[in-house]
Amino acid sequence: MNKQGKIVKVSGPLVEALGMQEAKMYDVVKVGSQRLIGEIIRLVRERAYIQVYEETEGLGPGDPVFLTGEPLVVELGPGLLDSIYDGIQRPLGRIREEIGDYIGRGLTIDSLPRKKKWNFTPLVKKGELLKEGDILGKVEETPLIEHKILVPVGINGKVESIKEGSFTIEEEIARVDGKPIRMLSRWPVRNPRPFKERLAPVAPLVTGQRIIDSFFPVAKGGTACIPGPFGSGKTVVLHEIAKWANSQIIVYIGCGERGNEMADVLLEFPKLKDPKSKRPLTERTILIANTSNMPVAAREASIYTGITIGEYYRDMGYDVALIADSTSRWAEALREISGRMEEMPGEEGYPAYLGTRVAGFYERAGRVINLGSKGVGGSLSAIGAVSPPGGDLTDPVVQQTLRVVKVFWSLDDRLAYQRHFPAINWLSSYSLHLSNIEQYLKREIDEEAPALREMAIKILQREAEVLEIVRLVGAETISKEDQLLLEIARNLREDFLHQSAFDEKDAYTSSSKQYRMLRLILLSYDLFRGLLLDKGIELKRILALPIREKLTRLKYIPEENLREFDQLEEELKKEVKELK
Amino acid sequence: MIQKEYRTVSGVNGPLMFIEGTSGIKYGELAEIVLPSGETRRAKVLEVEGDKVLLQLFEGTSGINLYQARVKFEGKGLEFGVALDLLGRIFDGLGRPLDKAPQIIAEKKVDINGRPINPTARDYPSEFIQTGISAIDGLNSLVRGQKLPIFSGSGLPHNRLAAQIARQSKVLGKEEKFGIVFAAMGITFEEADYFITDFKRTGAIERSVLFINLSNDPAIERIATPRMALTVAEYLAFEKDMHILVILTDMTHYAEALREISAARNEVPGRRGYPSYLYTDLATIFERAGRIKGRPGSITQMPILSMPEDDKTHPIPDLTGYITEGQIILSRSLHHQGIYPPIDVLPSLSRLRDKGIGKKKTREDHPNLASQLFAAYAKGKEAKELAVVLGEASLSDIDRLYLKFSEEFERRFILQLENEGRDIADTLDIGWSLLKSLPKAELKRIREEYLEKYLNK
């Protein structure tokens, strides 16, 4: 079919065309003789409004617009991992091989390699009855991840044939209910992939970051946002999560951000090793990079491209973590296109449907049971950075995001100025996943984990109050008891919450070590309070105990040697006992 | 191709011009407007709809008569001819020679909008640049390929600082081809003259290319100026293997020109009347910095922008901070205390610092030391605030030490002469000598081994 219309207007990334009677909303079209990729976002009679995913310079009235009759889709199949794509899933690595160091226009390069052969191992037998979403077989996509080939949505029935061996993604590997099945499938990015049942999250997404895991945890299948002004360390936190999170698959979307940051991820991740298998972390990672100087409309599409790929791995039964940096840039792309269509603006010029779109994105996260008959469960967690102007949390994107996400990590530029990183404020952040994962923590880590956390936060809360008093009337007025509390709060802040992403030993802390650190600091508080209040020992002498210096260096105790905590506990008790 | 020429101008509004009855005109193409006097002006297609074209004039619309002006379309975007002979030359904001030297014979013509670098082709910047300024080298280190703006205010010595950086910058242990591309947008004659004189005095002019758009030059021309400069920078860096420092001053004037066009088009404004695409537009300028794998050259950008009312949350510094890799912020109160350079180190930041410093790059103790200096200075500033409210007597002993530290830090570490280039080792040693005034137990951010090695050296 070769239906085509004609351009009548070009204004930045927005093109209007006539003669588009056959077009459907959200269909992909090819614009101009260079066949730039665009998507229809509004139809008025025979006029179509098209957002173009590439630079539109050189287009003009009279140029053709070709209809494809298909929505914007991503290609799914082995070969996704270890790739880096632009916002509409064009492989940046292969683009560079073909046209050099700069991004060009009108390129059509397959998202997944067509010639590569994959070794397919069937997991079902001929004659078996299968449902959509059932696992047909597997392929070793990378040494870290086994790619499961699923029966595509809409196909149910008997396995009529199934092959074993080496195939490309376009070759037939099985026939179910009379239909050929290949490893390659496609899915429209704007439609969530279906599942059988959605469940409440129960396990934490462990990130190795102490303030996150211990204080404001996010659950597998949950949602979190991290808003903050520039320079407060959003990107570093997100990179650390991408490196250390205990999910099997990471989808990292660099949406309208810095080119050098993507280069950092690209150069750094291959050097980092998965702690268990010692394989490079890139083997579990998919990167979507649409930097700030790449076309705006593709930025809008990038988060959908990313989340669709995430859902695909979730359906295989994996825990997937999706990280989007930054959703503000996505919202701005939405605003720019909306402005050019002369829509009535809502708050701050953002379109009135901003809230619906934000919610629609985060609601695609979750812990689910897939469509198949075996009840395979997987999860997709979504974590988004928000970059509000001037760090102002009343920004519409922040507000709309807070309405839907369950975890809020509030970045504080005052902490960042002191180089206290991660600069997550412990008083204003929150996590609504605490009750979900409480059972898990008690069972797997420490029976008293929730109580320890509560105690620590109480101390920090009290610290803020006491400091307020100090600010008003001076330090000499506060009681000895509060002075001790200030010292312990300082331990919590500087020796527990402060964590350096650039220090090899400090970058990652296991959950068990985190709670041992907390336990020891809080125990010292208990014992010192006893000395101060019951035995009446002078505060100066308590604070001069040699163990105090060791308590400040707990983060450097190696993960292999957690028994050192027992020794320190003994030492602490001994020193306290001997102090007369 | 036959050049199309029209005499169907239907309207002029601010920097915009409307033409009717056109055909085959493309979005983004360049047009030339010929006045009856023979004078020509250049313009860019902002929008095409049917047979109507909307043009943005770079040199303004004054003196244009609707019925006499002729418009020629060039069929291509605005281009600039590049060549090695550009070095040592001075141009206006649209790339016409201002000096009396002969025309350049261009090696080739390049579209000034450039093309985005493929993220997979980027090499991560990690080579430390020694600027000789302690507040930058020690705490907010600059690396090759970084974009690090100076956030300043009116009356602050950002120009002197930028000139000093241009003069003193070098990469340790290397002699390489180094060049400066300088773009002035809407600054005064005196400011521009300061740079030109300084470049001439030091001989830097021989390896510099200057684009000068003064405050009384057409404002709209400024839209093209940084793009011209970066086109030259890309040519010199990625084709001629040079290390280029690009100074863009003042980006605030650039953003205001953008706002003028947006207002003339009746666009829905974003914050403070700036267009909602300001972020994307600034990104197409700032992202033209960096390194490319397999090419020896680099582009380091140092844009200067003045913050209206010293307000960091104003849209221009705010959006810039989200795009650039950190910022150097100048402080009015340090300036009033006579401290040069008045760099407010706490809110200043270099995001690429950690890749450029430490073992084998500067010195092993550098990252720890910098972190400790930051923490200690922040505490000292807090103590100072407290002392202002309650009097110094109410401070605890340790707070008093920190207060003393922060004052010494400003006087010995930050303060330096305009012609003083400090070696990185000297900078670090000053830092260590300052830390001696604090109890050792307070130095938590420094590893034991470095404390032993450097503290009492």
Coordinates of C-alpha atoms in Angstrom, one line a residue, chain A residues 156-352:
Chain A
N156 CA -3.6 -20.3 22.2
G157 CA -3.6 -23.9 21.2
K158 CA -1.6 -27.0 20.5
V159 CA 2.1 -27.0 19.7
E160 CA 2.1 -28.5 16.1
S161 CA 5.9 -28.3 15.7
I162 CA 8.8 -27.1 17.6
K163 CA 12.5 -26.9 16.6
E164 CA 15.8 -26.9 18.4
G165 CA 19.1 -25.4 17.3
S166 CA 20.5 -22.2 15.9
F167 CA 18.1 -19.6 14.3
T168 CA 17.9 -16.0 13.5
I169 CA 15.1 -14.0 15.1
E170 CA 13.0 -14.1 11.9
E171 CA 13.1 -17.9 11.3
E172 CA 10.2 -20.0 12.4
I173 CA 11.0 -21.9 15.6
A174 CA 7.6 -23.4 16.3
R175 CA 4.0 -23.5 15.1
V176 CA 1.1 -23.2 17.6
D177 CA -2.5 -23.4 16.6
G178 CA -1.5 -23.2 12.9
K179 CA 0.5 -20.0 13.4
P180 CA 4.2 -19.7 12.9
I181 CA 6.2 -18.4 15.9
R182 CA 9.5 -16.5 15.6
M183 CA 11.8 -15.1 18.2
L184 CA 11.1 -11.6 17.0
S185 CA 7.9 -10.0 18.1
R186 CA 6.6 -6.4 18.0
W187 CA 4.5 -4.4 20.5
P188 CA 3.0 -0.9 20.2
V189 CA 4.7 1.3 22.8
R190 CA 1.7 3.2 24.0
N191 CA -0.3 0.0 24.9
P192 CA 0.7 -1.7 28.2
R193 CA 1.4 -5.4 27.8
P194 CA -1.3 -7.5 29.3
F195 CA -1.0 -9.8 32.3
K196 CA -3.3 -12.1 34.2
E197 CA -3.2 -10.6 37.7
R198 CA -1.6 -7.7 39.5
L199 CA -0.3 -8.2 43.0
A200 CA 0.9 -6.0 45.9
P201 CA 4.6 -5.8 46.2
V202 CA 6.2 -7.8 49.0
A203 CA 10.0 -7.7 48.6
P204 CA 12.4 -4.7 48.6
L205 CA 14.4 -3.6 45.7
V206 CA 17.8 -3.7 47.4
T207 CA 20.0 -0.9 46.1
G208 CA 23.0 -1.0 48.4
Q209 CA 22.3 2.7 49.2
R210 CA 21.9 3.0 53.0
I211 CA 19.5 5.8 53.1
I212 CA 17.3 4.2 50.5
D213 CA 17.3 0.6 51.7
S214 CA 17.1 1.3 55.5
F215 CA 15.1 4.4 55.6
F216 CA 13.0 4.8 52.4
P217 CA 12.9 1.5 50.6
V218 CA 11.2 0.9 47.3
A219 CA 9.6 -2.4 46.7
K220 CA 10.1 -4.7 43.7
G221 CA 7.2 -3.6 41.5
G222 CA 6.9 -0.2 43.2
T223 CA 7.4 3.3 42.0
A224 CA 9.7 6.1 43.3
C225 CA 10.6 9.6 42.3
I226 CA 13.6 11.7 43.1
P227 CA 13.1 15.4 42.5
G228 CA 15.7 18.0 43.2
P229 CA 17.4 21.1 41.9
F230 CA 20.5 20.8 39.6
G231 CA 23.6 19.7 41.3
S232 CA 21.8 17.8 44.1
G233 CA 23.0 14.5 42.8
K234 CA 19.9 12.9 41.1
T235 CA 21.9 11.3 38.4
V236 CA 24.5 9.9 40.7
V237 CA 21.8 8.2 42.8
L238 CA 20.2 6.8 39.8
H239 CA 23.5 5.5 38.4
E240 CA 24.2 3.8 41.7
I241 CA 20.7 2.1 41.7
A242 CA 21.4 1.0 38.1
K243 CA 24.7 -0.5 39.2
W244 CA 23.7 -2.2 42.4
A245 CA 19.9 -3.0 42.4
N246 CA 19.1 -6.6 42.9
S247 CA 16.8 -6.8 39.9
Q248 CA 17.8 -9.0 37.0
I249 CA 17.2 -6.5 34.3
I250 CA 17.9 -2.8 34.2
V251 CA 16.3 -0.4 31.6
Y252 CA 18.0 3.0 31.9
I253 CA 16.4 5.9 30.0
G254 CA 18.5 9.0 29.6
C255 CA 15.7 11.3 28.5
G256 CA 16.8 14.8 27.4
E257 CA 19.9 14.7 29.6
R258 CA 23.7 15.1 29.0
G259 CA 25.6 13.3 26.4
N260 CA 28.6 13.0 28.6
E261 CA 26.5 11.3 31.3
M262 CA 25.5 8.6 28.8
A263 CA 29.1 8.2 27.8
D264 CA 29.9 7.7 31.4
V265 CA 27.3 4.9 31.7
L266 CA 28.6 3.4 28.4
L267 CA 32.2 3.4 29.5
E268 CA 31.7 2.5 33.2
F269 CA 29.1 -0.3 33.1
P270 CA 31.2 -2.7 31.1
K271 CA 33.9 -2.4 33.7
L272 CA 31.5 -3.2 36.6
K273 CA 30.9 -6.8 37.5
D274 CA 27.8 -8.5 38.7
P275 CA 28.7 -9.6 42.3
K276 CA 27.5 -13.1 41.8
S277 CA 28.5 -14.1 38.3
K278 CA 31.4 -11.7 37.8
R279 CA 30.0 -10.8 34.4
P280 CA 29.9 -7.2 33.2
L281 CA 26.8 -5.3 34.3
T282 CA 26.0 -4.3 30.7
E283 CA 24.8 -7.9 30.1
R284 CA 21.7 -7.1 32.1
T285 CA 21.2 -3.6 31.0
I286 CA 19.4 -1.8 28.1
L287 CA 20.1 1.9 27.6
I288 CA 17.9 4.4 25.9
A289 CA 19.7 7.6 25.2
N290 CA 17.9 10.6 23.8
T291 CA 20.2 13.4 24.9
S292 CA 19.0 17.0 25.3
N293 CA 20.2 18.0 21.8
M294 CA 18.6 15.1 20.0
P295 CA 15.1 15.7 18.6
V296 CA 12.4 16.6 21.1
A297 CA 9.6 14.4 19.9
A298 CA 11.8 11.3 20.2
R299 CA 12.3 12.3 23.9
E300 CA 8.5 12.1 24.3
A301 CA 8.5 8.5 22.9
S302 CA 11.6 7.3 24.8
I303 CA 10.0 6.5 28.1
Y304 CA 7.3 4.4 26.4
T305 CA 10.0 2.6 24.4
G306 CA 11.8 1.8 27.6
I307 CA 8.8 0.7 29.7
T308 CA 7.5 -1.6 26.9
I309 CA 10.9 -3.4 26.8
G310 CA 10.7 -3.6 30.6
E311 CA 7.3 -5.2 30.5
Y312 CA 8.5 -7.7 28.0
Y313 CA 11.2 -9.0 30.4
R314 CA 8.8 -8.8 33.3
D315 CA 6.5 -11.2 31.4
M316 CA 9.4 -13.7 31.2
G317 CA 9.4 -13.7 35.0
Y318 CA 12.2 -11.3 35.7
D319 CA 12.4 -8.5 38.2
V320 CA 13.0 -5.4 36.1
A321 CA 14.0 -1.9 37.3
L322 CA 13.3 0.9 35.0
I323 CA 15.1 4.2 35.6
A324 CA 14.1 7.4 33.8
D325 CA 16.3 10.5 34.0
S326 CA 14.6 12.9 33.8
T327 CA 10.8 12.8 33.5
S328 CA 10.8 16.6 33.5
R329 CA 12.4 16.6 30.1
W330 CA 9.8 14.2 28.9
A331 CA 7.0 16.5 30.2
E332 CA 8.7 19.5 28.5
A333 CA 8.7 17.7 25.2
L334 CA 5.0 17.1 25.8
R335 CA 4.6 20.8 26.5
E336 CA 6.5 21.9 23.4
I337 CA 4.4 19.8 21.1
S338 CA 1.2 20.9 22.8
G339 CA 2.2 24.5 22.5
R340 CA 2.9 24.2 18.8
M341 CA -0.6 22.6 18.3
E342 CA -1.9 25.7 20.1
E343 CA -3.7 23.6 22.7
M344 CA -5.1 25.4 25.7
P345 CA -2.3 25.3 28.3
G346 CA -2.8 24.2 31.9
E347 CA -0.4 25.0 34.7
E348 CA 3.0 26.5 33.7
G349 CA 2.1 25.9 30.1
Y350 CA 2.0 22.2 30.5
P351 CA -1.0 20.5 28.7
A352 CA -4.0 19.7 30.8

